[in-house]
CSV table of C-alpha atoms in Angstrom, one decimal:
chain,number,residue,atom,x,y,z
A,1,MET,CA,0.0,0.0,0.0
A,2,ALA,CA,1.3,3.5,-0.8
A,3,GLN,CA,-0.5,6.8,-0.5
A,4,ILE,CA,1.3,9.7,-2.2
A,5,LYS,CA,1.0,13.4,-1.7
A,6,ILE,CA,2.5,15.8,-4.2
A,7,TYR,CA,2.9,19.5,-3.0
A,8,ALA,CA,3.9,22.3,-5.5
A,9,LEU,CA,2.8,25.6,-6.7
A,10,ALA,CA,-0.6,25.5,-8.4
A,11,THR,CA,1.1,26.5,-11.7
A,12,THR,CA,3.5,23.6,-11.5
A,13,ILE,CA,0.8,21.1,-10.7
A,14,SER,CA,-1.4,22.4,-13.5
A,15,GLN,CA,1.4,22.1,-16.0
A,16,HIS,CA,2.8,18.7,-14.9
A,17,ARG,CA,-0.1,16.8,-13.1
A,18,GLN,CA,-0.4,14.0,-15.6
A,19,THR,CA,3.3,13.5,-16.3
A,20,LEU,CA,4.2,13.7,-12.6
A,21,SER,CA,1.5,11.1,-11.9
A,22,ALA,CA,2.9,8.8,-14.5
A,23,ALA,CA,6.5,9.3,-13.5
A,24,ILE,CA,5.8,8.6,-9.8
A,25,HIS,CA,3.6,5.6,-10.5
A,26,SER,CA,6.0,4.0,-13.0
A,27,ALA,CA,8.8,4.3,-10.4
A,28,LEU,CA,6.7,2.5,-7.8
A,29,VAL,CA,5.9,-0.2,-10.3
A,30,SER,CA,9.5,-0.7,-11.5
A,31,ALA,CA,11.5,-0.2,-8.3
A,32,LEU,CA,9.1,-1.7,-5.7
A,33,ASN,CA,7.2,-4.2,-7.8
A,34,TYR,CA,4.0,-2.3,-7.0
A,35,PRO,CA,0.8,-3.4,-8.8
A,36,ALA,CA,0.2,-1.2,-11.8
A,37,GLU,CA,-3.6,-1.0,-11.0
A,38,LYS,CA,-2.9,0.5,-7.5
A,39,LYS,CA,-2.7,4.2,-7.8
A,40,PHE,CA,-3.3,6.5,-4.9
A,41,GLN,CA,-2.2,10.1,-5.4
A,42,ARG,CA,-3.2,13.5,-4.1
A,43,PHE,CA,-2.0,16.8,-5.6
A,44,MET,CA,-1.8,19.7,-3.2
A,45,GLN,CA,-1.8,23.0,-5.3
A,46,LEU,CA,-0.3,25.8,-3.3
A,47,ALA,CA,-0.5,29.6,-3.7
A,48,PRO,CA,2.9,31.3,-3.6
A,49,GLU,CA,2.2,32.8,-0.2
A,50,ASP,CA,1.5,29.2,1.2
A,51,PHE,CA,4.6,27.6,-0.2
A,52,ILE,CA,7.8,29.0,1.2
A,53,PHE,CA,11.1,27.5,0.1
A,54,PRO,CA,14.8,28.4,-0.3
A,55,ASP,CA,16.0,30.7,-3.0
A,56,ASP,CA,18.1,27.9,-4.5
A,57,ARG,CA,14.9,26.2,-5.7
A,58,SER,CA,12.9,27.2,-8.7
A,59,LEU,CA,9.2,27.8,-9.1
A,60,GLN,CA,9.0,24.1,-10.1
A,61,TYR,CA,10.0,23.0,-6.6
A,62,THR,CA,8.0,19.9,-5.7
A,63,ILE,CA,7.7,17.8,-2.5
A,64,ILE,CA,6.6,14.2,-2.7
A,65,GLU,CA,5.5,12.3,0.4
A,66,ILE,CA,5.0,8.6,0.2
A,67,CYS,CA,3.3,6.8,3.0
A,68,MET,CA,3.6,3.0,2.7
A,69,PHE,CA,3.7,-0.3,4.6
A,70,GLU,CA,7.0,-1.0,6.2
A,71,GLY,CA,9.0,-4.0,5.0
A,72,ARG,CA,10.9,-2.9,1.9
A,73,SER,CA,14.7,-3.1,1.9
A,74,ILE,CA,17.0,-0.1,2.1
A,75,ALA,CA,18.3,-0.9,-1.4
A,76,SER,CA,14.8,-1.1,-2.9
A,77,LYS,CA,13.8,2.3,-1.3
A,78,LYS,CA,17.0,3.9,-2.6
A,79,ALA,CA,16.4,2.5,-6.1
A,80,PHE,CA,12.8,3.9,-5.9
A,81,ILE,CA,14.1,7.4,-4.9
A,82,GLN,CA,16.6,7.4,-7.7
A,83,GLN,CA,14.0,6.2,-10.2
A,84,LEU,CA,11.7,9.0,-9.1
A,85,PHE,CA,14.4,11.6,-9.6
A,86,SER,CA,15.2,10.2,-13.1
A,87,ASN,CA,11.6,9.8,-14.2
A,88,ILE,CA,10.6,13.3,-13.0
A,89,GLN,CA,13.5,14.9,-14.8
A,90,GLN,CA,13.0,13.0,-18.0
A,91,GLN,CA,9.2,13.1,-18.2
A,92,CYS,CA,8.5,16.5,-16.6
A,93,GLY,CA,11.7,18.5,-17.1
A,94,ILE,CA,11.9,19.2,-13.3
A,95,ALA,CA,15.5,19.1,-12.1
A,96,PRO,CA,16.4,16.8,-9.1
A,97,GLN,CA,17.5,20.0,-7.3
A,98,ASP,CA,13.8,21.0,-7.3
A,99,VAL,CA,12.4,17.7,-6.0
A,100,GLU,CA,12.3,16.5,-2.4
A,101,ILE,CA,11.1,13.0,-1.5
A,102,THR,CA,10.1,11.6,1.9
A,103,ILE,CA,9.2,8.0,2.5
A,104,ILE,CA,7.1,7.4,5.6
A,105,GLU,CA,6.7,3.8,6.6
A,106,THR,CA,4.2,2.4,9.1
A,107,PRO,CA,3.3,-1.0,10.3
A,108,ARG,CA,0.4,-2.6,8.4
A,109,HIS,CA,-1.7,-2.7,11.6
A,110,HIS,CA,-1.6,1.2,11.5
A,111,TRP,CA,-3.7,1.2,8.4
A,112,GLY,CA,-7.4,0.8,7.9
A,113,ILE,CA,-8.4,-0.2,4.4
A,114,ARG,CA,-11.8,-1.5,3.0
A,115,GLY,CA,-13.1,-2.1,6.5
A,116,GLN,CA,-10.1,-4.0,7.7
A,117,CYS,CA,-6.8,-3.4,9.5
A,118,GLY,CA,-3.9,-3.5,7.0
A,119,ASP,CA,-2.3,-6.5,8.6
A,120,GLU,CA,-5.5,-8.5,8.0
A,121,LEU,CA,-5.6,-7.8,4.3
A,122,SER,CA,-4.8,-10.4,1.6
A,123,LEU,CA,-2.4,-8.5,-0.7
A,124,THR,CA,-1.9,-9.4,-4.4
A,125,TYR,CA,1.7,-8.1,-4.2
A,126,LYS,CA,4.7,-8.6,-2.0
A,127,VAL,CA,5.8,-5.8,0.3
A,128,GLU,CA,9.2,-7.3,1.2
A,129,VAL,CA,11.2,-6.4,-1.8
């Protein structure tokens, strides 16, 4: 399970929503063996006065937060992050300097999904990659 929040200026999201969505999801699928049909993303469009960031970032500055079940190896998470940077640069033209990624892992029993606790779900994919 992965829930993804993407924060950026409204202009950046309007320009790149579809390509960012595809770039993020394809990294999940390729680096973490995530099922292609599982896509959970939320785009947070911010006004300039609500998104304060350092001067060494451009107006394309984007923050990506990924909440997911714990269990993936350090190597697979690093591969995922690198794939995200690469996909976003290639598909959206947003430089790695302008992208920050945070992975937040929680135990499955901290999730409630479809009326069940996450540790009671029968998953169609493997988390321990």
